[in-house]
Amino acid sequence: MFLFLVLIPFVSNANVSIKTANDSGKEIKIKNTIHELLSKYDIERWVYTKDILVNESARVPHSHPVLTMNTADAYLKNDMKVLSTFLHEQFHWHVVLNGKGTIDEFQGAIKKEFPKVEYQRPLGSGTEGGTLTHLIVCYLEYRAMSSLIGESGARKLLEKNEYYTWIYQTILNKENHTKLDKLVQELNLTIFTKGKKPATV
């Protein structure tokens, strides 16, 4: 089940713990990149978990049980790719910590607006439920990146992704933004409001 809103402070950038699995050169590079991005961009409000692992053996970045970044060439060569993916995984934590309702209720609300999803990889995440959740996670990723590097820059970055292609096509389609904005608000996942702070760990 998803947890409801809990009012506890955000972690500060200084408190983010970034560990490397093997202390390799590639892992250290990604670790340093994340530290630089945390200092350069105002993303503290979107840090929902402070424990980060960089593991060159990880097949793909993932959010749970520990937010893990890998060292694929795409990340070694593009800091904005690191930033976007880091936020993507943080928004998975946002959904778990602050999303409204049970997982069935959460995904059911999204399915009402998007009844037919393309979930086979690389179009989706491999399952219908995961693809429905990713519609929200990827939309939050897009909105956050748009606020940091501009809408055009965010669009160009996400359009190049070779995974979740149907998901990104859907969330980048401006005709869907009204529905997505409504879902974000209804599911307690707004990322730009001031005042009450969402839960973090």
XYZ file of N, CA and C in Angstrom:
603
model
N 0.837 -1.191 0.000
C 0.000 0.000 0.000
C 0.874 1.244 0.000
N 0.375 2.311 -0.647
C 1.077 3.571 -0.624
C 0.787 4.279 0.682
N 1.753 5.005 1.164
C 1.597 5.746 2.393
C 0.998 7.099 2.094
N 0.265 7.644 3.052
C -0.281 8.978 2.896
C 0.766 10.012 3.295
N 0.448 11.261 3.035
C 1.366 12.350 3.291
C 1.799 12.386 4.744
N 3.093 12.442 4.966
C 3.657 12.580 6.299
C 4.538 13.814 6.283
N 4.371 14.669 7.276
C 5.095 15.926 7.266
C 6.411 15.795 8.027
N 7.484 15.520 7.285
C 8.812 15.517 7.879
C 9.721 16.309 6.957
N 10.808 16.855 7.448
C 11.634 17.746 6.638
C 12.296 17.041 5.469
N 12.602 17.824 4.435
C 13.430 17.323 3.349
C 14.841 17.074 3.874
N 15.549 16.160 3.224
C 16.959 16.019 3.542
C 17.711 17.138 2.832
N 18.797 17.553 3.396
C 19.617 18.566 2.743
C 20.583 17.876 1.795
N 21.083 18.632 0.819
C 22.038 18.055 -0.119
C 23.236 17.461 0.615
N 23.649 18.129 1.691
C 24.819 17.665 2.430
C 24.567 16.305 3.085
N 23.321 15.965 3.322
C 22.995 14.710 3.993
C 22.761 13.548 3.028
N 22.803 13.804 1.730
C 22.641 12.726 0.772
C 23.882 11.846 0.809
N 23.678 10.554 0.983
C 24.787 9.603 1.069
C 24.905 8.849 -0.248
N 25.988 9.071 -0.966
C 26.216 8.399 -2.244
C 27.383 7.441 -2.087
N 27.108 6.144 -2.194
C 28.134 5.125 -2.050
C 28.402 4.473 -3.403
N 29.585 3.931 -3.553
C 29.928 3.168 -4.753
C 30.076 1.706 -4.378
N 29.647 0.830 -5.284
C 29.699 -0.609 -4.998
C 31.113 -1.153 -5.076
N 31.910 -0.637 -6.021
C 33.244 -1.178 -6.256
C 34.343 -0.125 -6.221
N 33.935 1.118 -6.065
C 34.888 2.236 -6.028
C 35.709 2.318 -7.312
N 35.091 1.953 -8.422
C 35.781 2.012 -9.714
C 35.785 3.448 -10.235
N 36.591 3.689 -11.252
C 36.665 5.017 -11.841
C 35.329 5.491 -12.386
N 34.610 4.592 -13.048
C 33.315 4.963 -13.609
C 32.304 5.285 -12.512
N 32.312 4.484 -11.467
C 31.389 4.734 -10.354
C 31.694 6.060 -9.669
N 32.961 6.344 -9.477
C 33.350 7.607 -8.844
C 32.948 8.792 -9.710
N 33.059 8.634 -11.027
C 32.660 9.712 -11.940
C 31.168 10.012 -11.802
N 30.344 8.983 -11.776
C 28.895 9.203 -11.633
C 28.583 9.791 -10.257
N 29.266 9.306 -9.229
C 29.077 9.839 -7.880
C 29.388 11.331 -7.863
N 30.510 11.716 -8.437
C 30.888 13.128 -8.462
C 29.912 13.959 -9.281
N 29.420 13.382 -10.372
C 28.438 14.081 -11.206
C 27.173 14.373 -10.414
N 26.698 13.396 -9.663
C 25.486 13.599 -8.862
C 25.707 14.701 -7.832
N 26.862 14.680 -7.162
C 27.171 15.736 -6.185
C 27.168 17.113 -6.862
N 27.757 17.199 -8.038
C 27.807 18.464 -8.766
C 26.407 18.931 -9.155
N 25.578 17.994 -9.578
C 24.212 18.341 -9.974
C 23.391 18.811 -8.776
N 23.591 18.174 -7.631
C 22.893 18.576 -6.413
C 23.284 19.982 -5.994
N 24.527 20.360 -6.273
C 24.994 21.704 -5.931
C 24.543 22.744 -6.951
N 24.444 22.335 -8.203
C 24.143 23.272 -9.284
C 22.658 23.546 -9.444
N 21.840 22.527 -9.237
C 20.401 22.662 -9.503
C 19.585 22.570 -8.215
N 18.482 23.285 -8.222
C 17.580 23.315 -7.064
C 16.684 22.081 -7.092
N 17.238 20.952 -6.660
C 16.459 19.714 -6.686
C 16.297 19.104 -5.303
N 16.721 19.817 -4.284
C 16.611 19.286 -2.926
C 15.179 18.901 -2.593
N 14.215 19.686 -3.081
C 12.797 19.416 -2.789
C 12.319 18.114 -3.407
N 13.071 17.585 -4.360
C 12.680 16.341 -5.027
C 13.547 15.162 -4.613
N 14.268 15.300 -3.533
C 15.052 14.196 -2.985
C 14.216 13.537 -1.889
N 13.678 12.375 -2.194
C 12.791 11.660 -1.264
C 13.507 10.536 -0.535
N 14.627 10.109 -1.066
C 15.482 9.139 -0.379
C 16.911 9.648 -0.446
N 17.599 9.615 0.674
C 18.947 10.170 0.733
C 20.032 9.131 0.478
N 19.668 7.855 0.436
C 20.652 6.785 0.250
C 20.761 6.423 -1.224
N 21.922 6.683 -1.802
C 22.157 6.462 -3.229
C 23.330 5.513 -3.402
N 23.200 4.570 -4.325
C 24.276 3.646 -4.650
C 24.605 3.770 -6.127
N 25.900 3.816 -6.445
C 26.351 3.745 -7.838
C 27.008 2.388 -8.023
N 26.461 1.600 -8.953
C 26.935 0.222 -9.130
C 27.094 -0.074 -10.615
N 28.327 -0.257 -11.045
C 28.579 -0.518 -12.462
C 28.020 -1.859 -12.915
N 27.704 -2.745 -11.966
C 27.141 -4.049 -12.307
C 25.623 -4.027 -12.445
N 24.992 -2.934 -12.059
C 23.537 -2.835 -12.179
C 23.155 -2.773 -13.654
N 22.198 -3.615 -14.044
C 21.795 -3.648 -15.461
C 21.181 -2.330 -15.874
N 20.307 -1.802 -15.031
C 19.665 -0.519 -15.297
C 19.537 0.238 -13.973
N 19.415 1.549 -14.010
C 19.112 2.279 -12.782
C 17.763 1.827 -12.226
N 17.600 1.865 -10.908
C 16.329 1.495 -10.304
C 16.181 2.196 -8.960
N 14.962 2.231 -8.492
C 14.666 3.034 -7.302
C 14.723 2.257 -5.999
N 14.323 0.975 -6.004
C 14.186 0.213 -4.759
C 14.955 -1.104 -4.830
N 15.395 -1.587 -3.686
C 15.204 -1.040 -2.339
C 16.096 0.153 -2.027
N 17.182 0.316 -2.796
C 18.051 1.482 -2.676
C 18.153 2.121 -4.049
N 18.030 3.444 -4.108
C 18.137 4.128 -5.392
C 19.530 3.872 -5.957
N 19.564 3.216 -7.113
C 20.827 2.767 -7.700
C 21.006 3.329 -9.104
N 22.144 3.937 -9.325
C 22.526 4.422 -10.650
C 23.618 3.506 -11.188
N 23.615 3.288 -12.516
C 24.691 2.482 -13.088
C 25.669 3.377 -13.843
N 26.587 2.773 -14.573
C 27.639 3.548 -15.234
C 27.624 3.348 -16.746
N 26.430 3.197 -17.315
C 26.321 3.048 -18.769
C 26.900 4.284 -19.456
N 27.360 4.107 -20.692
C 27.980 5.203 -21.432
C 27.086 6.436 -21.513
N 25.772 6.212 -21.612
C 24.850 7.340 -21.722
C 24.969 8.279 -20.535
N 25.264 7.732 -19.363
C 25.394 8.547 -18.157
C 26.804 9.124 -18.019
N 27.785 8.387 -18.447
C 29.159 8.885 -18.383
C 29.373 10.059 -19.330
N 28.589 10.103 -20.400
C 28.776 11.121 -21.432
C 27.807 12.300 -21.319
N 26.770 12.180 -20.503
C 25.735 13.214 -20.503
C 25.231 13.484 -19.089
N 25.651 14.587 -18.511
C 25.232 14.930 -17.155
C 23.727 15.120 -17.046
N 23.099 15.626 -18.112
C 21.648 15.846 -18.068
C 20.902 14.516 -18.037
N 21.484 13.505 -18.640
C 20.911 12.170 -18.574
C 20.981 11.643 -17.146
N 22.085 11.911 -16.479
C 22.224 11.529 -15.067
C 21.168 12.251 -14.235
N 21.019 13.546 -14.438
C 20.057 14.333 -13.678
C 18.637 13.832 -13.899
N 18.275 13.616 -15.143
C 16.924 13.178 -15.474
C 16.622 11.812 -14.864
N 17.567 10.892 -14.970
C 17.353 9.547 -14.438
C 17.340 9.555 -12.914
N 18.209 10.339 -12.313
C 18.221 10.474 -10.854
C 16.864 10.966 -10.357
N 16.312 11.973 -11.023
C 14.991 12.480 -10.633
C 13.903 11.444 -10.898
N 14.009 10.744 -12.002
C 13.051 9.678 -12.325
C 12.967 8.688 -11.174
N 14.117 8.228 -10.693
C 14.125 7.249 -9.600
C 13.642 7.872 -8.286
N 13.949 9.134 -8.055
C 13.431 9.819 -6.876
C 11.910 9.909 -6.933
N 11.359 10.115 -8.113
C 9.903 10.220 -8.225
C 9.210 8.871 -8.005
N 9.913 7.782 -8.248
C 9.366 6.481 -7.838
C 9.194 6.451 -6.325
N 10.161 6.987 -5.601
C 10.047 7.065 -4.139
C 8.904 7.990 -3.739
N 8.742 9.076 -4.460
C 7.638 10.013 -4.196
C 6.298 9.292 -4.310
N 6.153 8.481 -5.343
C 4.910 7.719 -5.539
C 4.672 6.774 -4.366
N 5.704 6.047 -3.965
C 5.554 5.076 -2.881
C 5.248 5.773 -1.550
N 5.964 6.847 -1.274
C 5.822 7.522 0.011
C 4.572 8.392 0.105
N 4.208 9.021 -1.010
C 3.176 10.053 -0.952
C 1.965 9.807 -1.843
N 2.021 8.787 -2.706
C 0.902 8.508 -3.591
C -0.353 8.133 -2.816
N -1.479 8.530 -3.310
C -2.748 8.331 -2.617
C -3.356 6.968 -2.946
N -3.771 6.267 -1.891
C -4.485 5.006 -2.078
C -3.587 3.795 -2.150
N -4.215 2.637 -2.321
C -3.475 1.397 -2.524
C -2.919 1.383 -3.935
N -2.045 0.424 -4.222
C -1.478 0.361 -5.563
C -2.569 0.113 -6.610
N -3.576 -0.693 -6.271
C -4.670 -0.944 -7.208
C -5.490 0.316 -7.445
N -5.742 1.062 -6.378
C -6.489 2.316 -6.513
C -5.685 3.341 -7.297
N -4.397 3.387 -7.016
C -3.499 4.328 -7.685
C -3.462 4.057 -9.194
N -3.186 2.811 -9.547
C -3.104 2.467 -10.965
C -4.466 2.507 -11.638
N -5.522 2.209 -10.870
C -6.877 2.269 -11.414
C -7.255 3.676 -11.814
N -6.845 4.661 -11.029
C -7.153 6.058 -11.350
C -6.472 6.465 -12.652
N -5.248 5.988 -12.856
C -4.527 6.313 -14.084
C -5.161 5.607 -15.283
N -5.593 4.365 -15.069
C -6.181 3.594 -16.162
C -7.489 4.201 -16.652
N -8.217 4.877 -15.789
C -9.453 5.540 -16.208
C -9.168 6.596 -17.273
N -8.022 7.254 -17.138
C -7.644 8.292 -18.100
C -6.896 7.725 -19.298
N -6.190 6.611 -19.074
C -5.412 5.973 -20.144
C -5.754 4.479 -20.173
N -6.939 4.146 -20.696
C -7.430 2.756 -20.630
C -6.631 1.761 -21.468
N -5.964 2.227 -22.506
C -5.192 1.329 -23.357
C -3.730 1.754 -23.340
N -2.893 0.940 -22.727
C -1.468 1.262 -22.663
C -0.665 0.223 -23.416
N 0.429 0.678 -23.997
C 1.373 -0.217 -24.673
C 2.450 -0.576 -23.657
N 2.362 -1.781 -23.107
C 3.259 -2.101 -21.999
C 4.435 -3.002 -22.361
N 4.428 -3.577 -23.557
C 5.562 -4.419 -23.939
C 6.814 -3.568 -24.117
N 7.967 -4.090 -23.643
C 9.227 -3.360 -23.817
C 9.623 -3.326 -25.292
N 10.199 -2.244 -25.796
C 10.605 -1.032 -25.067
C 9.512 0.034 -25.009
N 8.306 -0.295 -25.470
C 7.228 0.703 -25.452
C 6.854 1.086 -24.034
N 6.733 0.060 -23.161
C 6.363 0.287 -21.772
C 7.349 -0.376 -20.840
N 6.904 -0.648 -19.623
C 7.811 -1.204 -18.613
C 7.779 -2.725 -18.551
N 6.905 -3.348 -19.355
C 6.813 -4.802 -19.364
C 5.523 -5.332 -18.775
N 4.857 -4.539 -17.939
C 3.555 -4.902 -17.369
C 2.613 -3.710 -17.478
N 1.319 -3.996 -17.476
C 0.353 -2.902 -17.564
C 0.439 -1.991 -16.340
N 0.495 -2.610 -15.147
C 0.542 -1.817 -13.926
C 1.774 -0.933 -13.852
N 2.917 -1.514 -14.179
C 4.152 -0.743 -14.155
C 4.144 0.394 -15.158
N 3.541 0.139 -16.315
C 3.456 1.176 -17.346
C 2.537 2.306 -16.903
N 1.435 1.962 -16.254
C 0.530 2.996 -15.741
C 1.251 3.878 -14.725
N 1.975 3.260 -13.804
C 2.729 4.038 -12.817
C 3.777 4.902 -13.492
N 4.436 4.357 -14.500
C 5.477 5.113 -15.190
C 4.920 6.313 -15.954
N 3.668 6.292 -16.329
C 3.090 7.485 -16.964
C 3.211 8.681 -16.031
N 2.992 8.458 -14.747
C 3.092 9.542 -13.778
C 4.546 9.856 -13.458
N 5.349 8.832 -13.217
C 6.763 9.048 -12.887
C 7.475 9.796 -14.015
N 7.263 9.371 -15.245
C 7.926 10.009 -16.385
C 7.402 11.420 -16.621
N 6.124 11.641 -16.321
C 5.578 12.992 -16.470
C 6.195 13.930 -15.428
N 6.355 13.458 -14.202
C 7.014 14.266 -13.182
C 8.463 14.546 -13.570
N 9.121 13.545 -14.136
C 10.489 13.712 -14.631
C 10.535 14.818 -15.679
N 9.596 14.784 -16.615
C 9.529 15.792 -17.675
C 9.266 17.182 -17.110
N 8.319 17.288 -16.189
C 7.991 18.591 -15.606
C 9.166 19.154 -14.814
N 9.832 18.311 -14.051
C 10.977 18.768 -13.270
C 12.117 19.213 -14.179
N 12.434 18.406 -15.187
C 13.507 18.766 -16.104
C 13.163 20.021 -16.892
N 11.906 20.199 -17.239
C 11.488 21.416 -17.940
C 11.749 22.650 -17.097
N 11.531 22.524 -15.786
C 11.760 23.659 -14.897
C 13.247 23.952 -14.720
N 14.087 22.944 -14.946
C 15.523 23.103 -14.730
C 16.279 23.512 -15.986
N 15.935 22.931 -17.126
C 16.694 23.196 -18.357
C 15.817 23.706 -19.491
N 14.553 23.967 -19.200
C 13.646 24.460 -20.222
C 12.859 23.338 -20.869
N 11.664 23.671 -21.322
C 10.782 22.647 -21.896
C 11.383 22.018 -23.147
N 12.001 22.832 -23.985
C 12.587 22.319 -25.219
C 13.729 21.364 -24.929
N 14.579 21.735 -23.968
C 15.693 20.875 -23.605
C 15.235 19.560 -23.013
N 14.217 19.625 -22.162
C 13.686 18.402 -21.550
C 13.074 17.500 -22.604
N 12.352 18.085 -23.520
C 11.709 17.301 -24.579
C 12.754 16.601 -25.443
N 13.771 17.332 -25.846
C 14.814 16.746 -26.692
C 15.535 15.616 -25.969
N 15.765 15.794 -24.680
C 16.451 14.778 -23.891
C 15.632 13.502 -23.796
N 14.365 13.628 -23.451
C 13.519 12.459 -23.225
C 13.113 11.766 -24.522
N 13.027 12.524 -25.603
C 12.696 11.918 -26.892
C 13.767 10.943 -27.362
N 14.988 11.101 -26.862
C 16.095 10.242 -27.293
C 16.134 8.914 -26.549
N 15.368 8.787 -25.480
C 15.381 7.540 -24.708
C 14.913 6.374 -25.566
N 15.643 5.281 -25.506
C 15.296 4.095 -26.290
C 14.467 3.106 -25.489
N 14.058 3.482 -24.304
C 13.205 2.666 -23.455
C 11.949 3.483 -23.115
N 10.883 2.779 -22.723
C 9.614 3.438 -22.393
C 9.176 4.381 -23.514
N 9.356 3.969 -24.733
C 9.139 4.890 -25.854
C 7.690 5.337 -25.972
N 6.737 4.415 -25.759
C 5.326 4.817 -25.807
C 5.000 5.727 -24.631
N 5.563 5.431 -23.475
C 5.305 6.248 -22.289
C 5.777 7.673 -22.512
N 7.009 7.840 -22.972
C 7.519 9.191 -23.187
C 6.763 9.908 -24.303
N 6.401 9.185 -25.348
C 5.607 9.795 -26.413
C 4.283 10.306 -25.858
N 3.693 9.536 -24.962
C 2.401 9.901 -24.381
C 2.520 11.108 -23.465
N 3.529 11.129 -22.607
C 3.628 12.238 -21.644
C 4.165 13.511 -22.304
N 4.833 13.387 -23.437
C 5.310 14.571 -24.146
C 4.240 15.163 -25.052
N 3.164 14.427 -25.265
C 2.048 14.913 -26.076
C 1.243 15.929 -25.262
N 1.274 17.171 -25.662
C 0.632 18.233 -24.890
C -0.875 18.039 -24.752
N -1.455 17.259 -25.643
C -2.890 16.990 -25.540
C -3.216 16.160 -24.297
N -2.222 15.493 -23.751
C -2.435 14.674 -22.554
C -2.108 15.401 -21.253
N -1.581 16.600 -21.338
C -1.101 17.284 -20.140
C -2.214 17.648 -19.163
N -3.375 17.994 -19.664
C -4.489 18.318 -18.759
C -4.853 17.103 -17.917
N -4.941 15.938 -18.554
C -5.257 14.707 -17.820
C -4.150 14.356 -16.830
N -2.915 14.501 -17.257
C -1.793 14.153 -16.395
C -1.685 15.111 -15.212
N -1.891 16.398 -15.455
C -1.868 17.374 -14.358
C -2.963 17.073 -13.341
N -4.123 16.692 -13.836
C -5.236 16.347 -12.954
C -4.894 15.127 -12.109
N -4.307 14.110 -12.721
C -3.924 12.904 -11.993
C -2.872 13.195 -10.940
N -1.880 13.985 -11.300
C -0.825 14.329 -10.346
C -1.414 14.990 -9.102
N -2.361 15.872 -9.308
C -2.984 16.554 -8.181
C -3.853 15.595 -7.370
N -4.669 14.818 -8.059
C -5.582 13.902 -7.370
C -4.828 12.817 -6.603
N -3.673 12.429 -7.097
C -2.901 11.354 -6.470
C -1.892 11.870 -5.451
N -1.989 13.167 -5.118
C -1.173 13.749 -4.049
C 0.312 13.798 -4.414
N 0.609 14.037 -5.710
C 1.992 13.976 -6.165
C 2.500 15.276 -6.765
N 1.812 16.384 -6.497
C 2.258 17.671 -7.010
C 3.669 17.960 -6.520
N 4.528 18.440 -7.415
C 5.938 18.644 -7.045
C 6.333 20.119 -7.005
N 5.402 21.022 -7.285
C 5.756 22.435 -7.327
C 5.078 23.273 -6.249
N 4.272 22.665 -5.391
C 3.584 23.432 -4.365
C 4.535 23.812 -3.242
N 4.216 24.905 -2.598
C 5.005 25.364 -1.449
C 4.223 25.070 -0.186
N 4.903 25.102 0.922
C 4.222 24.898 2.199
C 4.426 23.490 2.703
N 3.377 22.689 2.640
C 3.463 21.323 3.144
C 4.484 20.524 2.342
N 5.279 19.778 3.065
C 6.343 19.023 2.442
C 6.015 17.539 2.427
N 6.243 16.850 1.315
C 5.948 15.419 1.258
C 6.938 14.613 2.078
N 6.595 13.362 2.255
C 7.442 12.478 3.071
C 8.739 12.156 2.363
N 9.778 11.959 3.150
C 11.078 11.512 2.657
C 11.570 10.421 3.588
N 12.612 9.725 3.186
C 13.226 8.723 4.068
C 14.727 8.980 4.150
